[in-house]
Structures are given as structure tokens and as C-alpha cells.
Short mmCIF file of C-alpha atoms in Angstrom, two decimals:
data_model
loop_
_atom_site.label_atom_id
_atom_site.label_comp_id
_atom_site.label_asym_id
_atom_site.label_seq_id
_atom_site.Cartn_x
_atom_site.Cartn_y
_atom_site.Cartn_z
CA MET M 818 -3.23 29.13 -19.25
CA ASP M 819 -4.70 27.92 -16.03
CA TYR M 820 -5.69 30.14 -13.23
CA TYR M 821 -5.64 29.33 -9.49
CA ASP M 822 -3.90 26.01 -9.64
CA SER M 823 -3.63 24.72 -6.10
CA LYS M 824 -0.01 23.35 -6.91
CA ASP M 825 1.23 26.85 -7.43
CA LEU M 826 1.01 27.49 -3.78
CA LYS M 827 4.16 25.41 -3.40
CA ARG M 828 5.82 27.86 -5.84
CA PHE M 829 5.25 30.99 -3.70
CA SER M 830 9.12 31.59 -3.07
CA GLU M 831 9.45 31.66 -6.94
CA VAL M 832 8.02 35.43 -6.62
CA GLY M 833 11.51 36.17 -5.32
CA LYS M 834 13.07 35.22 -8.57
CA PHE M 835 13.99 38.92 -9.42
CA SER M 836 14.20 40.31 -5.90
CA GLU M 837 15.31 37.69 -3.55
CA GLU M 838 16.15 39.98 -0.55
CA LEU M 839 12.70 41.49 -0.47
CA MET M 840 11.04 38.26 -0.76
CA LYS M 841 13.30 36.90 2.22
CA LYS M 842 12.31 39.97 4.21
CA PHE M 843 8.64 39.36 3.40
CA PHE M 844 8.85 35.71 4.62
CA ASP M 845 10.85 36.40 7.84
CA TYR M 846 7.94 39.09 8.73
CA TYR M 847 5.27 36.56 7.50
CA ASN M 848 6.61 33.75 9.51
CA ALA M 849 7.30 35.86 12.81
CA VAL M 850 3.68 37.06 12.65
CA THR M 851 1.67 33.97 11.78
CA GLY M 852 4.02 30.93 12.70
CA GLU M 853 4.41 31.53 16.45
CA ASP M 854 2.41 31.86 19.55
CA GLY M 855 2.43 35.66 20.74
CA ALA M 856 -0.23 37.91 22.55
CA LEU M 857 -2.21 35.79 20.13
CA THR M 858 -2.07 32.10 19.94
CA LYS M 859 -1.01 30.52 16.70
CA ARG M 860 -4.70 29.03 16.44
CA GLU M 861 -6.33 32.48 17.04
CA LYS M 862 -3.99 33.84 14.30
CA SER M 863 -5.01 30.93 11.87
CA LEU M 864 -8.58 31.67 12.30
CA ILE M 865 -7.90 35.49 11.80
CA ALA M 866 -5.98 34.64 8.53
CA LEU M 867 -8.74 32.22 7.46
CA ALA M 868 -11.27 34.97 7.83
CA VAL M 869 -9.04 37.36 5.81
CA ALA M 870 -8.48 34.70 3.15
CA HIS M 871 -12.20 34.60 2.48
CA ALA M 872 -12.62 38.30 2.75
CA LYS M 873 -9.82 38.70 0.04
CA LYS M 874 -11.11 35.64 -1.71
CA CYS M 875 -7.77 34.03 -1.97
CA PRO M 876 -7.99 30.23 -2.76
CA TYR M 877 -4.32 29.42 -1.98
CA CYS M 878 -4.89 31.13 1.50
CA ILE M 879 -8.14 29.33 2.02
CA ASP M 880 -6.37 26.07 1.55
CA ALA M 881 -3.26 26.87 3.52
CA TYR M 882 -5.21 28.09 6.51
CA THR M 883 -8.04 25.57 6.52
CA THR M 884 -5.31 22.99 7.20
CA GLN M 885 -3.51 25.27 9.41
CA CYS M 886 -6.48 25.81 11.58
CA LEU M 887 -7.10 22.08 11.89
CA GLU M 888 -3.36 21.49 12.71
CA THR M 889 -3.54 24.13 15.47
CA GLY M 890 -6.65 22.39 16.98
CA ALA M 891 -9.41 24.59 15.75
CA ASP M 892 -12.71 22.91 14.67
CA PRO M 893 -15.03 23.45 11.92
CA GLU M 894 -17.55 25.34 13.92
CA GLN M 895 -14.94 27.89 14.83
CA MET M 896 -13.75 28.14 11.29
CA THR M 897 -17.00 28.71 9.93
CA GLU M 898 -17.68 31.29 12.63
CA ALA M 899 -14.34 32.87 11.58
CA VAL M 900 -15.74 33.18 7.93
CA HIS M 901 -18.99 34.60 9.24
CA VAL M 902 -16.90 37.29 10.83
CA ALA M 903 -15.38 37.97 7.47
CA ALA M 904 -18.75 37.94 5.77
CA SER M 905 -20.63 40.15 8.38
CA MET M 906 -17.75 42.73 8.15
CA GLU M 907 -18.10 42.79 4.60
CA ALA M 908 -21.81 43.21 4.71
CA GLY M 909 -21.53 45.92 7.18
CA ILE M 910 -19.00 47.87 5.40
CA THR M 911 -21.28 47.76 2.20
CA LEU M 912 -24.15 48.81 4.47
CA MET M 913 -22.18 51.66 6.12
CA HIS M 914 -21.55 53.12 2.83
CA GLY M 915 -25.50 53.78 2.66
CA ILE M 916 -24.80 56.76 5.00
CA GLN M 917 -22.59 58.24 2.06
CA MET M 918 -25.69 57.62 -0.03
CA HIS M 919 -27.86 59.42 2.42
CA ASN M 920 -25.31 62.42 2.46
CA THR M 921 -25.61 62.78 -1.19
CA LEU M 922 -29.25 62.46 -1.41
CA GLN M 923 -29.53 65.14 1.21
CA LYS M 924 -26.97 67.26 -0.85
CA ASN M 925 -29.22 66.65 -3.79
CA GLY M 926 -32.35 67.84 -1.95
CA ALA M 927 -33.79 64.32 -2.07
CA LEU M 928 -33.57 63.55 1.56
CA MET S 462 11.07 -23.91 2.93
CA ALA S 463 8.23 -22.70 4.93
CA GLN S 464 10.46 -19.99 6.35
CA LEU S 465 11.57 -18.88 2.83
CA THR S 466 7.95 -18.70 1.76
CA VAL S 467 7.29 -16.40 4.82
CA LEU S 468 10.21 -14.09 4.07
CA LYS S 469 9.18 -14.05 0.40
CA GLU S 470 5.61 -13.05 1.37
CA ASN S 471 6.84 -10.43 3.71
CA TYR S 472 9.10 -8.93 1.16
CA GLU S 473 6.25 -8.86 -1.45
CA CYS S 474 3.97 -7.00 1.22
CA TYR S 475 6.85 -4.71 2.11
CA ASN S 476 7.27 -3.72 -1.64
CA ARG S 477 3.48 -3.34 -1.80
CA GLU S 478 3.01 -1.02 1.09
CA ASN S 479 6.52 0.85 1.10
CA ASP S 480 6.87 3.84 -1.20
CA ASP S 481 10.41 4.42 -2.67
CA ARG S 482 9.74 7.94 -3.22
CA TYR S 483 9.68 8.41 0.62
CA ASP S 484 13.05 6.99 1.85
CA PHE S 485 13.20 6.95 5.58
CA HIS S 486 16.65 5.56 5.54
CA ASP S 487 17.73 8.59 3.69
CA ALA S 488 16.24 10.77 6.38
CA LEU S 489 18.05 9.08 9.00
CA ARG S 490 21.31 9.16 7.30
CA ASN S 491 21.05 12.81 6.30
CA ASN S 492 20.44 13.58 10.10
CA ARG S 493 23.00 11.27 11.26
CA ILE S 494 20.75 9.18 13.15
CA ASP S 495 21.10 5.53 14.03
CA LEU S 496 17.94 4.08 15.50
CA THR S 497 18.78 0.92 17.26
CA PRO S 498 16.83 -0.89 20.12
CA THR S 499 17.42 0.31 23.52
CA ASP S 500 15.62 -2.08 25.69
CA ILE S 501 12.26 -3.94 25.65
CA GLU S 502 10.12 -2.16 28.26
CA THR S 503 6.85 -2.87 26.77
CA LEU S 504 5.16 -6.01 25.19
CA GLN S 505 2.33 -4.76 23.23
CA ILE S 506 0.11 -7.73 21.99
CA ASN S 507 -2.85 -7.49 19.36
CA ILE S 508 -5.14 -10.16 20.74
CA THR S 509 -8.00 -9.74 18.05
CA LYS S 510 -8.91 -8.04 14.93
CA LEU S 511 -12.55 -8.09 15.72
CA CYS S 512 -14.09 -4.97 16.68
CA ASN S 513 -17.48 -3.40 17.21
CA GLN S 514 -16.45 -0.27 15.12
CA THR S 515 -15.36 0.14 11.47
CA CYS S 516 -13.23 3.50 11.73
CA VAL S 517 -12.12 5.05 8.51
CA HIS S 518 -8.43 5.44 9.74
CA CYS S 519 -7.92 2.08 11.33
CA HIS S 520 -4.48 0.58 10.38
CA VAL S 521 -5.65 -2.88 11.64
CA ASP S 522 -8.50 -2.81 9.20
CA SER S 523 -10.76 -3.98 12.37
CA SER S 524 -14.42 -4.41 11.96
CA PRO S 525 -17.15 -6.83 13.18
CA LYS S 526 -16.42 -9.04 10.31
CA ARG S 527 -12.90 -9.99 11.33
CA THR S 528 -12.33 -13.33 13.15
CA GLU S 529 -8.68 -13.39 14.03
CA GLN S 530 -8.29 -14.20 17.71
CA MET S 531 -5.02 -14.90 20.05
CA ALA S 532 -5.53 -18.55 21.08
CA LEU S 533 -4.94 -19.52 24.71
CA PRO S 534 -1.55 -21.16 24.31
CA THR S 535 -0.26 -17.96 22.81
CA VAL S 536 -1.75 -15.98 25.58
CA GLU S 537 0.08 -18.45 28.05
CA ARG S 538 3.29 -17.94 26.20
CA CYS S 539 3.10 -14.14 26.25
CA LEU S 540 2.47 -14.48 30.10
CA GLU S 541 5.68 -16.75 30.37
CA VAL S 542 7.69 -13.98 28.49
CA LEU S 543 6.40 -11.33 30.78
CA SER S 544 7.22 -13.59 33.89
CA SER S 545 10.65 -14.49 32.63
CA HIS S 546 11.64 -10.89 31.90
CA ASP S 547 11.78 -8.30 34.64
CA ASN S 548 12.88 -5.64 32.25
CA ILE S 549 9.47 -5.99 30.55
CA LYS S 550 7.32 -3.85 32.79
CA ASN S 551 4.39 -2.98 30.71
CA LEU S 552 1.85 -5.00 28.73
CA ASP S 553 -0.06 -3.06 26.37
CA ILE S 554 -3.13 -4.80 25.07
CA THR S 555 -4.56 -3.89 21.61
CA GLY S 556 -6.80 -4.97 18.96
CA GLY S 557 -9.57 -4.58 17.45
CA ALA S 558 -11.47 -4.34 20.63
CA PRO S 559 -9.24 -6.43 22.82
CA GLU S 560 -12.13 -7.15 25.19
CA LEU S 561 -13.62 -9.23 22.36
CA ASN S 562 -10.93 -12.01 22.91
CA PRO S 563 -12.37 -14.74 25.04
CA HIS S 564 -9.19 -14.79 27.15
CA PHE S 565 -8.90 -11.20 27.75
CA ASP S 566 -10.02 -11.06 31.26
CA TYR S 567 -7.64 -14.05 32.18
CA LEU S 568 -4.68 -12.39 30.38
CA VAL S 569 -5.28 -9.10 32.32
CA LYS S 570 -5.78 -10.95 35.74
CA SER S 571 -2.75 -12.77 35.13
CA ALA S 572 -0.43 -10.05 34.12
CA ARG S 573 -1.51 -8.05 37.00
CA LYS S 574 -0.63 -10.98 39.31
CA LEU S 575 2.81 -10.58 37.80
CA ASP S 576 2.90 -7.17 38.87
CA LYS S 577 3.14 -5.80 35.40
CA HIS S 578 1.72 -2.52 34.45
CA VAL S 579 -1.08 -3.30 32.36
CA MET S 580 -2.52 -0.87 29.58
CA VAL S 581 -5.53 -1.58 27.44
CA ARG S 582 -6.52 0.24 24.28
CA HIS S 583 -10.23 0.45 25.07
CA ASN S 584 -12.51 1.86 22.30
CA LEU S 585 -15.12 2.87 24.90
CA THR S 586 -18.24 1.91 22.92
CA VAL S 587 -17.57 -1.79 23.34
CA THR S 588 -18.88 -1.35 26.98
CA ILE S 589 -22.17 0.04 25.53
CA ASP S 590 -22.47 -2.06 22.29
CA GLY S 591 -21.41 -5.53 23.66
CA HIS S 592 -20.10 -8.42 21.60
CA PRO S 593 -21.02 -7.62 18.08
CA VAL S 594 -21.25 -11.31 17.19
CA THR S 595 -22.78 -13.13 20.38
CA GLY S 596 -24.27 -10.10 21.82
CA GLU S 597 -22.60 -10.73 25.28
CA SER S 598 -22.82 -7.62 27.47
CA LYS S 599 -19.67 -5.80 28.20
CA THR S 600 -21.00 -3.37 30.77
CA TYR S 601 -18.89 -4.90 33.54
CA LEU S 602 -15.49 -3.51 31.99
CA PRO S 603 -15.28 -0.24 34.04
CA GLU S 604 -15.50 -2.03 37.35
CA PHE S 605 -13.19 -4.65 36.06
CA TYR S 606 -10.69 -2.33 35.06
CA ALA S 607 -10.84 -0.65 38.35
CA SER S 608 -10.56 -3.88 40.26
CA GLN S 609 -7.46 -4.78 38.31
CA GLY S 610 -5.79 -1.39 38.34
CA VAL S 611 -5.53 -1.25 34.49
CA GLU S 612 -4.43 1.94 32.78
CA VAL S 613 -7.27 2.80 30.31
CA ILE S 614 -6.19 4.43 26.93
CA SER S 615 -9.15 5.31 24.94
CA SER S 616 -9.60 6.89 21.48
CA LEU S 617 -11.65 9.98 21.41
CA PRO S 618 -10.86 11.82 18.34
CA TYR S 619 -12.53 15.10 19.36
CA TYR S 620 -14.40 16.61 22.21
CA LEU S 621 -17.24 17.66 19.52
CA LYS S 622 -19.58 15.03 18.02
CA TYR S 623 -18.86 15.96 14.53
CA PHE S 624 -15.35 14.97 14.27
CA THR S 625 -15.83 11.73 16.38
CA ASP S 626 -18.68 10.38 14.34
CA LYS S 627 -16.94 11.27 11.24
CA GLN S 628 -14.14 9.13 12.08
CA ARG S 629 -15.63 6.44 14.27
CA GLY S 630 -19.01 6.07 13.03
CA LYS S 631 -22.41 7.50 13.59
CA GLY S 632 -23.42 7.45 17.25
CA VAL S 633 -19.98 6.68 18.64
CA PHE S 634 -19.48 10.02 20.29
CA GLU S 635 -22.81 9.74 22.42
CA LYS S 636 -21.68 6.10 23.29
CA SER S 637 -18.27 7.07 24.21
CA ILE S 638 -19.46 9.81 26.51
CA GLU S 639 -21.91 7.33 28.39
CA SER S 640 -18.98 5.19 28.82
CA ILE S 641 -16.31 7.79 29.94
CA LEU S 642 -19.08 8.68 32.62
CA MET S 643 -19.17 4.86 33.62
CA LEU S 644 -15.14 5.01 34.14
CA ASN S 645 -15.42 8.37 35.93
CA GLU S 646 -17.97 6.61 38.25
CA ALA S 647 -15.48 3.66 38.86
CA GLY S 648 -12.74 6.17 39.94
CA TYR S 649 -10.93 6.70 36.54
CA GLY S 650 -9.56 10.03 35.81
CA ASN S 651 -9.40 11.14 39.39
CA ASP S 652 -6.07 11.93 40.78
CA ASP S 653 -6.77 10.50 44.17
CA THR S 654 -7.64 7.02 43.05
CA GLY S 655 -4.56 6.41 40.81
CA LEU S 656 -6.83 4.90 38.26
CA GLU S 657 -5.45 6.43 34.99
CA LEU S 658 -7.72 7.09 32.20
CA ASN S 659 -5.97 8.67 29.06
CA PHE S 660 -7.52 9.62 25.72
CA VAL S 661 -6.09 9.42 22.37
CA TYR S 662 -6.60 12.13 19.56
CA ASN S 663 -5.76 11.46 16.04
CA PRO S 664 -6.77 13.67 13.14
CA VAL S 665 -9.98 13.13 11.28
CA GLY S 666 -8.10 13.60 7.92
CA ALA S 667 -5.00 14.35 5.96
CA PHE S 668 -3.42 16.69 8.39
CA LEU S 669 -0.95 16.68 11.56
CA PRO S 670 -2.26 16.67 14.97
CA ALA S 671 -2.32 20.12 17.01
CA PRO S 672 0.25 20.19 19.74
CA GLN S 673 -0.57 17.87 22.54
CA GLU S 674 -0.52 20.27 25.35
CA THR S 675 -2.79 22.75 23.90
CA LEU S 676 -5.35 20.13 22.79
CA GLU S 677 -5.24 18.43 26.23
CA VAL S 678 -6.22 21.92 27.83
CA ASP S 679 -9.18 22.27 25.30
CA PHE S 680 -10.37 18.63 25.95
CA LYS S 681 -10.30 18.94 29.64
CA ARG S 682 -12.11 22.29 29.69
CA GLU S 683 -14.75 21.21 27.23
CA LEU S 684 -15.46 17.78 28.59
CA SER S 685 -15.49 18.95 32.08
CA LYS S 686 -18.05 22.03 31.05
CA LYS S 687 -20.39 19.88 28.90
CA TYR S 688 -20.40 16.58 30.55
CA GLY S 689 -18.60 16.83 33.91
CA ILE S 690 -15.80 14.33 32.53
CA VAL S 691 -12.30 14.17 34.14
CA PHE S 692 -9.38 12.23 32.70
CA ASN S 693 -5.59 12.37 33.11
CA LYS S 694 -3.78 12.81 29.90
CA LEU S 695 -4.24 13.20 26.19
CA PHE S 696 -2.15 11.66 23.60
CA THR S 697 -1.93 12.85 20.08
CA ILE S 698 -1.12 10.45 17.37
CA THR S 699 -0.58 11.00 13.69
CA ASN S 700 -2.36 8.80 11.26
CA MET S 701 -0.15 6.30 9.67
CA PRO S 702 -0.33 6.22 5.64
CA ILE S 703 -1.10 2.59 5.63
CA ASN S 704 -3.87 0.17 4.90
CA ARG S 705 -7.43 1.83 5.42
CA PHE S 706 -6.19 5.40 5.86
CA LYS S 707 -3.77 5.13 3.04
CA ASP S 708 -6.74 3.94 0.72
CA GLN S 709 -8.98 6.78 1.96
CA LEU S 710 -5.97 9.27 1.10
CA LYS S 711 -5.58 7.76 -2.40
CA ARG S 712 -9.42 8.06 -2.88
CA LEU S 713 -9.30 11.74 -1.87
CA GLY S 714 -6.23 12.10 -4.25
CA ALA S 715 -4.33 13.24 -1.10
CA TYR S 716 -1.83 10.65 -0.66
CA GLU S 717 1.21 12.41 -1.98
CA GLU S 718 0.55 15.55 -0.47
CA TYR S 719 0.15 13.83 2.91
CA MET S 720 3.50 11.91 2.42
CA GLU S 721 5.24 15.02 1.50
CA LYS S 722 3.87 16.73 4.76
CA LEU S 723 5.03 13.97 6.65
CA VAL S 724 8.55 14.08 5.16
CA ASN S 725 8.99 17.77 5.27
CA ALA S 726 8.10 17.61 8.84
CA PHE S 727 10.65 15.28 9.83
CA ASN S 728 11.97 16.07 13.42
CA PRO S 729 15.27 14.37 14.46
CA THR S 730 14.25 14.66 18.17
CA ALA S 731 10.91 12.86 17.45
CA ALA S 732 12.83 10.13 15.68
CA GLU S 733 14.96 9.50 18.53
CA GLY S 734 12.03 8.79 20.76
CA VAL S 735 10.21 6.27 18.40
CA MET S 736 8.56 3.37 20.24
CA CYS S 737 10.11 0.61 18.38
CA ARG S 738 13.35 1.18 20.24
CA SER S 739 11.77 0.06 23.55
CA LEU S 740 8.65 -2.11 22.41
CA ILE S 741 7.94 -5.37 20.71
CA SER S 742 4.71 -5.89 19.00
CA VAL S 743 3.02 -9.45 19.08
CA SER S 744 0.33 -10.38 16.69
CA HIS S 745 -2.53 -12.77 17.27
CA ASP S 746 -0.70 -15.80 16.07
CA GLY S 747 2.34 -15.19 18.12
CA SER S 748 4.56 -13.48 15.27
CA ILE S 749 6.80 -10.51 16.46
CA TYR S 750 7.31 -7.18 15.01
CA ASP S 751 8.96 -3.84 15.70
CA CYS S 752 5.53 -2.03 16.07
CA ASP S 753 1.71 -2.39 15.36
CA PHE S 754 2.17 -0.73 12.13
CA ASN S 755 4.92 -3.30 11.00
CA GLN S 756 2.64 -5.93 12.20
CA MET S 757 -0.10 -4.67 9.91
CA MET S 758 2.24 -4.53 6.90
CA ASP S 759 3.51 -8.15 7.73
CA LEU S 760 7.11 -6.86 8.22
CA GLN S 761 7.96 -9.56 10.68
CA ILE S 762 11.13 -9.42 12.79
CA ASN S 763 13.76 -11.90 11.54
CA ILE S 764 16.31 -13.28 13.86
CA LYS S 765 19.24 -15.45 12.15
CA HIS S 766 17.31 -15.38 8.97
CA SER S 767 14.10 -16.85 10.59
CA PRO S 768 10.78 -15.00 11.12
CA SER S 769 10.55 -14.45 14.95
CA THR S 770 7.70 -15.64 17.09
CA VAL S 771 6.97 -15.26 20.79
CA PHE S 772 7.56 -18.88 20.93
CA ASP S 773 11.34 -18.60 20.47
CA PHE S 774 11.58 -15.12 22.17
CA ASP S 775 15.10 -14.22 22.56
CA TYR S 776 15.45 -11.02 24.70
CA LYS S 777 19.09 -10.63 23.84
CA GLU S 778 19.00 -11.13 19.92
CA LEU S 779 15.74 -8.78 20.02
CA THR S 780 17.63 -5.88 21.57
CA GLN S 781 20.46 -6.37 19.08
CA ARG S 782 18.24 -6.56 15.85
CA ARG S 783 17.94 -4.13 13.08
CA ILE S 784 14.58 -2.41 13.13
CA LEU S 785 12.69 -2.63 9.84
CA PHE S 786 11.94 0.89 8.67
CA GLY S 787 9.75 1.97 5.65
CA SER S 788 8.16 5.07 4.18
CA HIS S 789 5.24 4.85 6.74
CA CYS S 790 7.75 5.45 9.65
CA PHE S 791 7.65 9.10 8.56
CA GLY S 792 4.43 9.17 10.45
CA CYS S 793 6.15 8.73 13.85
CA THR S 794 8.75 11.23 13.12
CA ALA S 795 6.73 14.14 11.74
CA GLY S 796 6.16 17.37 13.77
CA ALA S 797 6.12 16.58 17.59
CA GLY S 798 6.26 12.89 16.70
CA SER S 799 3.87 10.06 17.49
CA SER S 800 3.84 6.91 19.49
CA CYS S 801 1.12 4.76 21.42
CA GLY S 802 1.93 7.18 24.18
CA GLY S 803 1.49 10.37 22.19
CA SER S 804 4.18 12.86 21.12
CA THR S 805 7.55 11.79 21.38
CA ALA S 806 9.16 15.48 21.00
CA TYR S 807 7.04 17.26 23.80
CA GLY S 808 7.67 20.91 23.40
CA ASN S 809 10.19 20.26 20.40
CA ASN S 810 8.04 20.47 17.37
CA PRO S 811 9.66 22.75 14.71
CA THR S 812 6.35 22.75 12.66
CA SER S 813 4.25 23.90 15.47
#
């Protein structure tokens, strides 16, 4: 069996096979959040989604939101910066856990 | 017999380029749309395939190696057609780089004397590069355009170097900026002068254009901030899946995906506004077509079973013709629509 086949993205709605109503509720919510301009433009939302796609390491979402960013007028510089935001957040989150390590070191009398 | 040969060649070319998997007639039927000609407001003439650039998306397959040129008798005939039809208000001159046709200046001046609105599809860099074969300078163009009151319509795929050079060739962005500044200096893009400078954006790859209105705001802000450039309007155009761009899509393995994207984004409002309803396209040899894309696919208009040319131009028959559609026409009806004047369904894009 193949994993992460790009063609599978088109089959997303099949996830609703055994629970059509819940899937419809999801798509309505998803489209309302990402598919329209609101307080954020559709381009800004696409850049956020691209960053999240990288942080969550979802190849389907990276494919979809790279195209979506282009089709909403973002350019590769902006898209790369969005990926750096995701990467720096992940690095910061990892490093921030160093305080937890310090707390434990202190509790053990090693700090 | 010669006519039959031309018809056969046209049919064979149509079969080669058309893709039955994407049936445009079906899309029209399903949406109960009958696209008939309305009027002929614009005569668009392709006067040369010669160009100083070789762009990856070019549907004309233009390059410095092309030799096709509209000859003087054909230019004169186009002027006669303009002169004898008051309804045809616009002359839209394209190529290649149209300035590389030896009769270009004469054509522009003559059409302006007829009080026609003249639009030139100007690639910007020809002003800097000059003639790619003879080396003749073209730096006079901005002043020439201003003196004739021509509307200048120029391709500028993006306000950043990366996308522009990727699509149009290394160094094109910097030369384009230099050329735009010369046009601004001549008065173009300034609301007070009435000299209109419009830019054309088309995507660098297999994706649809962003909404025209938001991109125009971005272009104006960035070009003004970085270079002090002013212009009037931005037109967004969808890349047509024919010729060089189609070959590129096939090389990338993205052709089917791109076609599905176009078909899925079919917009009935955009379809109603397609340019072939109010425009006739003339090739360098005088043959006439529904649009520049059909011209590049050799889908010549037939009137009474004969291939039509500018030499037997019949306004009434042309406005009663059936427009020739193929799978490529989904490029004009996707999303906010696409035409030589940009989106055809401004503010009515179901996919945006």
C-alpha cells in the first residue's frame, strides 16, 4: 500500500462515507473559515494555513496551500517567510521546554 | 481544391490541439449558454511573430528566430476595414513584439488619423533591446506612443524580479522597469495626461490568477514604493493550455490537473463576457479568427464554407457566424474569466 499519494487529496470527501452529516458540517466550517475574506484576507489565511501545514507536516495541505497562496497573490518570498514562522515557533517551543528541564535539574539539586 | 486543403489542415490542427476529455460545448449546454457574436468592436491584428524575447508561456511561440511579418498590402487592407466600419472602434495591435514589423509606425499613425482607439501589446523590453536581428534602436517608442495617444498594454508578470525573469527570461525585469520609467517620463500612467498605461499579469505556472482588484492594489503599492512607477490598470489573464505553455504543462506532468482546474472553475458569468463575441483576430497573412488563441491553433473562421480573410471581410456574415470553441476555451471562462482586457467577471468569481 502507498502512503501519502497526492491523488488522495481529491478523495478527501470520501472520509464522510460513514458519517456524511459530520463531514458536511466540517466542510461548511472549513470553507467558511478559509474560503472567504474576513477580518483576515483570503491571502493571509492561506499563508497561515501554509505555515500550519508545515508545522503539522501534512503533504496534502502543503500541495493545496502552496497553490492557494499563489492563486491569492502571495509570492515565494512571503510563503518562505510563513514557513520560517512555523519553523521558528517550533524551535521556540522546543527551547522553551528547557525551562522545564531547569526546574527538574533544580528539584534534583543539580542547578 | 485549395480551400478544401486549408479546411482539412485546420481540422487536423484542431484535432491535434483539442482535447475531447474537456468538452467546452458540454459546459455551455449544461449552463444553458449560447455564445453568439454581439458586435465587432475591436480588430485585433497580429502583425509579426518575431520577438526579442522567448517567454515560457507564449501562446504565439514567438522568438527572435520567427520571420512572419504582415506585409504592407495586408496592413492597408486592415486600415480599409477600419475606415469603412464605424462600429469597429478599436485597433488592438499584437505580435510577437509588434514594433518589429517594418510597417508598425505607419499602421499606428494611419489608424489614429481614422480616429480609432489604438492599443499596442508592448513587451517593454523591445525599447531597451532594439531589433533582435538588425540591431535597430527602439528607444523612440515611449515618445512615439505619447505623440499618437496610444494605449500601451504591457506584460509585467509580477512586481518582483523572481517571477518576471522566470517567465520572461533573465534580465527582463530590470529592463522592464527601465522601460516603464521612460513611459512614465513621457506622461504615461498619469491620470492628468490621458495617456493610459496598463499592465498584464499572468501566472508564472499552472495556477489561476489571483483576483484582479487585489493584485492591482499590490502592484501599485510595490512599484510606487520601490521605483516611483505609476500606471492605470492591471489586467489578469489566465495562461492558455496551448502551444508552448501546453508543452510546459506536459513536461511537468501537470496538464491534466491544470485542465481539471480550469473545467472545475467554469464561471457562466465569465463565459458571457468572452472577448470572441466582440472581437475579430487577424493574422499576419490576413486570415481571420475568433481570437488570438484560435489563430495560433489555425482555427480559421469559415464563411460559406470558405476560410475567411481580411480581403473578403463581411461584417454582417461575421456577426452571424458560429464561434469555434475547443477545450482551450476553458482558459477564458475559469474563475473571474480572462480576456485581453483582463477579468470578464470582475467581482463575480465563485472560486475566489
